[in-house]
């Protein structure tokens, strides 16, 4: 069964610093995909970045990058040069190739301090 | 495109009442799903569908029914509401089932309170 763990319930980071949000996962399927989503205080869910288990390089999207360590089963989200607008809940999610369920972690609430 | 729409935005039910949360998408997406979000619990998958006529259970399906008669619509039915079903419900869609790099598009959510 899939399992996603986000161990940081909350984080406080100074504006302009880099942020790493942790995500570990558990699967026996060699083929899977990992997703990160942002949920601002307004409530909408915003897709940020995707990493496939067979992708050769770590995914990047603007200020977002994924530190993918397959052997350790971790897929940490890195936000470079944080901004006040990055304050939000962040969720990690996974889908296995053999299962159409997309399972989410419990999330990390990020606070960016001015 | 309107994307993923959900109605109603807010709903208050009494214990034992039934209701249907509506979800529609206009992007011709094959894959649709329902999640509930509770404080400290993240998003938990209720039901999902990989195409019209096909539905399956997620992590927390008890007390909920779904159907997918068209590609566009994926309603969620609460059969007999209980206070434990008080939550924010999100509907989501993505172009297809299977592994692909596209994230899901989420609706704005329905905040449901059961008294």
Short mmCIF file of C-alpha atoms in Angstrom, two decimals:
data_model
loop_
_atom_site.label_atom_id
_atom_site.label_comp_id
_atom_site.label_asym_id
_atom_site.label_seq_id
_atom_site.Cartn_x
_atom_site.Cartn_y
_atom_site.Cartn_z
CA UNK A 1 0.00 0.00 0.00
CA UNK A 2 1.15 3.47 -0.75
CA UNK A 3 2.20 5.74 2.05
CA UNK A 4 3.39 9.32 2.09
CA UNK A 5 5.02 10.90 5.14
CA UNK A 6 5.56 14.59 5.68
CA UNK A 7 7.26 14.95 9.04
CA UNK A 8 7.22 18.73 9.37
CA UNK A 9 3.77 19.95 10.44
CA UNK A 10 4.96 23.57 10.34
CA UNK A 11 7.99 25.61 9.34
CA UNK A 12 9.01 29.23 9.75
CA UNK A 13 11.53 30.62 7.28
CA UNK A 14 12.93 34.10 6.71
CA UNK A 15 12.04 35.73 3.42
CA UNK A 16 14.61 35.22 0.64
CA UNK A 17 16.02 32.09 2.25
CA UNK A 18 15.80 28.68 0.57
CA UNK A 19 13.31 26.19 2.02
CA UNK A 20 13.31 22.40 1.95
CA UNK A 21 10.06 20.58 2.64
CA UNK A 22 10.48 16.89 3.40
CA UNK A 23 8.56 14.02 1.86
CA UNK A 24 9.26 10.32 2.20
CA UNK A 25 7.24 7.59 0.59
CA UNK A 26 6.82 3.86 0.74
CA UNK A 27 6.12 1.70 -2.27
CA UNK A 28 7.20 -1.61 -3.71
CA UNK A 29 6.29 -0.56 -7.24
CA UNK A 30 9.44 0.39 -9.21
CA UNK A 31 7.40 2.74 -11.39
CA UNK A 32 5.65 5.67 -9.73
CA UNK A 33 5.18 9.40 -9.84
CA UNK A 34 5.50 12.03 -7.15
CA UNK A 35 3.66 15.36 -7.04
CA UNK A 36 3.79 18.50 -4.95
CA UNK A 37 0.84 20.83 -4.45
CA UNK A 38 0.45 24.22 -2.78
CA UNK A 39 -2.67 25.28 -0.89
CA UNK A 40 -2.73 29.00 0.01
CA UNK A 41 -5.00 30.30 2.75
CA UNK A 42 -7.65 30.92 0.09
CA UNK A 43 -8.07 27.15 -0.14
CA UNK A 44 -7.40 26.28 -3.76
CA UNK A 45 -5.03 23.44 -4.64
CA UNK A 46 -2.23 24.34 -7.06
CA UNK A 47 -0.05 21.74 -8.78
CA UNK A 48 3.65 22.67 -8.55
CA UNK A 49 5.95 19.93 -9.81
CA UNK A 50 6.18 16.27 -10.83
CA UNK A 51 8.94 13.67 -10.59
CA UNK A 52 8.78 10.27 -12.24
CA UNK A 53 10.67 7.39 -10.66
CA UNK A 54 12.59 6.74 -13.87
CA UNK A 55 13.36 10.37 -14.63
CA UNK A 56 17.09 10.82 -15.01
CA UNK A 57 17.19 14.32 -13.59
CA UNK A 58 15.58 16.04 -10.67
CA UNK A 59 12.52 18.03 -11.69
CA UNK A 60 12.62 21.83 -11.71
CA UNK A 61 9.91 24.44 -12.29
CA UNK A 62 11.01 28.02 -11.80
CA UNK A 63 11.88 28.49 -8.12
CA UNK A 64 10.72 24.96 -7.31
CA UNK A 65 12.95 21.93 -7.55
CA UNK A 66 12.68 18.42 -6.33
CA UNK A 67 15.53 16.73 -4.45
CA UNK A 68 14.75 13.15 -5.47
CA UNK A 69 16.72 10.45 -3.68
CA UNK A 70 15.29 7.19 -4.94
CA UNK A 71 17.29 4.84 -2.72
CA UNK A 72 16.19 6.76 0.36
CA UNK A 73 12.61 7.07 -0.99
CA UNK A 74 12.56 10.78 -0.44
CA UNK A 75 11.28 13.56 -2.68
CA UNK A 76 11.90 16.85 -0.93
CA UNK A 77 10.61 20.09 -2.39
CA UNK A 78 13.11 22.94 -2.50
CA UNK A 79 11.90 26.52 -2.87
CA UNK A 80 14.68 28.93 -3.70
CA UNK A 81 14.62 32.60 -2.62
CA UNK A 82 11.38 32.32 -0.67
CA UNK A 83 8.75 35.03 -0.94
CA UNK A 84 5.90 36.08 1.35
CA UNK A 85 3.47 34.58 -1.16
CA UNK A 86 5.01 31.16 -0.57
CA UNK A 87 3.27 31.00 2.81
CA UNK A 88 0.85 28.10 2.39
CA UNK A 89 0.22 24.41 3.04
CA UNK A 90 2.29 22.11 0.87
CA UNK A 91 1.29 18.54 0.07
CA UNK A 92 3.30 15.68 -1.37
CA UNK A 93 1.40 13.00 -3.30
CA UNK A 94 2.18 9.74 -5.09
CA UNK A 95 0.70 7.52 -7.76
CA UNK A 96 1.96 4.02 -8.54
CA UNK A 97 1.92 2.55 -12.04
CA UNK A 98 -0.17 -0.40 -10.86
CA UNK A 99 -2.76 1.68 -9.02
CA UNK A 100 -4.81 4.68 -10.10
CA UNK A 101 -5.12 6.05 -6.58
CA UNK A 102 -3.30 9.30 -5.94
CA UNK A 103 -2.46 9.44 -2.24
CA UNK A 104 -1.50 12.58 -0.34
CA UNK A 105 0.59 13.22 2.74
CA UNK A 106 -0.69 15.26 5.67
CA UNK A 107 1.04 18.40 4.54
CA UNK A 108 3.47 21.00 5.87
CA UNK A 109 2.39 24.53 6.71
CA UNK A 110 5.07 26.98 5.62
CA UNK A 111 5.26 30.49 7.07
CA UNK A 112 7.55 33.00 5.38
CA UNK A 113 8.64 35.77 7.75
CA UNK A 114 9.35 39.32 6.46
CA UNK B 1 -12.80 26.75 -19.88
CA UNK B 2 -14.41 26.79 -16.46
CA UNK B 3 -12.08 23.98 -15.30
CA UNK B 4 -13.46 21.95 -12.40
CA UNK B 5 -16.62 23.30 -10.82
CA UNK B 6 -18.22 22.18 -7.58
CA UNK B 7 -21.61 22.99 -6.13
CA UNK B 8 -22.60 23.95 -3.56
CA UNK B 9 -19.77 25.95 -1.96
CA UNK B 10 -21.25 25.56 1.52
CA UNK B 11 -23.82 23.16 2.94
CA UNK B 12 -25.24 22.40 6.37
CA UNK B 13 -26.98 19.07 6.87
CA UNK B 14 -28.68 17.42 9.76
CA UNK B 15 -27.60 13.94 10.81
CA UNK B 16 -29.31 11.33 8.68
CA UNK B 17 -30.03 13.60 5.71
CA UNK B 18 -28.72 12.70 2.28
CA UNK B 19 -27.32 14.97 -0.37
CA UNK B 20 -25.26 15.04 -3.54
CA UNK B 21 -22.14 17.13 -4.07
CA UNK B 22 -21.84 18.04 -7.71
CA UNK B 23 -18.60 18.07 -9.68
CA UNK B 24 -18.17 18.86 -13.35
CA UNK B 25 -15.19 19.46 -15.62
CA UNK B 26 -15.12 20.79 -19.17
CA UNK B 27 -11.63 19.65 -20.14
CA UNK B 28 -12.58 16.18 -21.40
CA UNK B 29 -10.51 14.61 -18.64
CA UNK B 30 -10.72 10.86 -18.17
CA UNK B 31 -9.65 10.74 -14.55
CA UNK B 32 -11.70 12.26 -11.74
CA UNK B 33 -11.48 11.91 -7.99
CA UNK B 34 -13.00 13.04 -4.71
CA UNK B 35 -11.03 13.93 -1.59
CA UNK B 36 -11.94 15.11 1.84
CA UNK B 37 -9.69 17.46 3.79
CA UNK B 38 -9.71 17.51 7.56
CA UNK B 39 -7.33 19.44 9.85
CA UNK B 40 -4.13 17.49 10.42
CA UNK B 41 -5.20 14.69 8.06
CA UNK B 42 -4.21 16.07 4.68
CA UNK B 43 -6.33 15.02 1.73
CA UNK B 44 -7.84 11.56 1.82
CA UNK B 45 -9.14 9.87 -1.31
CA UNK B 46 -12.81 8.88 -1.17
CA UNK B 47 -13.55 7.54 -4.67
CA UNK B 48 -12.05 7.89 -8.10
CA UNK B 49 -12.92 7.16 -11.71
CA UNK B 50 -10.68 6.38 -14.69
CA UNK B 51 -13.42 6.98 -17.23
CA UNK B 52 -17.15 7.09 -17.82
CA UNK B 53 -18.84 4.05 -16.32
CA UNK B 54 -15.83 3.10 -14.15
CA UNK B 55 -15.46 3.97 -10.48
CA UNK B 56 -13.42 2.58 -7.62
CA UNK B 57 -12.96 3.07 -3.91
CA UNK B 58 -10.24 5.17 -2.37
CA UNK B 59 -8.94 5.28 1.19
CA UNK B 60 -12.14 6.35 2.96
CA UNK B 61 -15.17 5.27 0.87
CA UNK B 62 -17.62 4.32 3.62
CA UNK B 63 -20.75 6.45 3.68
CA UNK B 64 -20.24 7.76 0.14
CA UNK B 65 -21.41 6.67 -3.29
CA UNK B 66 -20.32 7.86 -6.72
CA UNK B 67 -21.28 7.30 -10.32
CA UNK B 68 -19.77 8.43 -13.62
CA UNK B 69 -22.37 8.33 -16.35
CA UNK B 70 -20.62 10.98 -18.44
CA UNK B 71 -17.03 12.11 -18.87
CA UNK B 72 -17.91 15.54 -17.51
CA UNK B 73 -19.74 14.77 -14.28
CA UNK B 74 -18.72 12.92 -11.13
CA UNK B 75 -21.25 13.46 -8.32
CA UNK B 76 -20.59 12.35 -4.75
CA UNK B 77 -23.57 11.15 -2.73
CA UNK B 78 -23.77 11.10 1.04
CA UNK B 79 -26.30 8.45 1.88
CA UNK B 80 -27.02 9.30 5.53
CA UNK B 81 -24.93 12.18 6.77
CA UNK B 82 -23.02 11.83 10.03
CA UNK B 83 -21.11 14.48 12.03
CA UNK B 84 -17.88 12.61 11.12
CA UNK B 85 -18.49 13.66 7.51
CA UNK B 86 -18.07 17.32 8.39
CA UNK B 87 -15.19 18.29 6.13
CA UNK B 88 -14.07 20.18 3.06
CA UNK B 89 -14.61 18.13 -0.08
CA UNK B 90 -12.50 18.56 -3.19
CA UNK B 91 -13.15 17.18 -6.64
CA UNK B 92 -10.20 16.87 -9.01
CA UNK B 93 -9.52 15.78 -12.56
CA UNK B 94 -6.57 14.98 -14.79
CA UNK B 95 -6.30 14.19 -18.50
CA UNK B 96 -5.92 10.45 -18.12
CA UNK B 97 -5.33 7.61 -15.74
CA UNK B 98 -1.92 6.04 -15.38
CA UNK B 99 1.46 7.63 -14.81
CA UNK B 100 1.93 10.99 -16.47
CA UNK B 101 3.54 14.26 -15.47
CA UNK B 102 0.33 16.28 -15.33
CA UNK B 103 -1.03 17.20 -11.96
CA UNK B 104 -4.68 17.15 -11.07
CA UNK B 105 -6.89 20.18 -11.52
CA UNK B 106 -8.86 20.80 -8.35
CA UNK B 107 -12.24 22.40 -7.86
CA UNK B 108 -12.73 25.16 -5.28
CA UNK B 109 -14.12 22.78 -2.67
CA UNK B 110 -17.40 22.31 -0.79
CA UNK B 111 -17.45 23.01 2.94
CA UNK B 112 -19.93 20.60 4.53
CA UNK B 113 -21.12 20.75 8.13
CA UNK B 114 -23.24 17.98 9.59
CA UNK B 115 -25.02 18.81 12.84
#
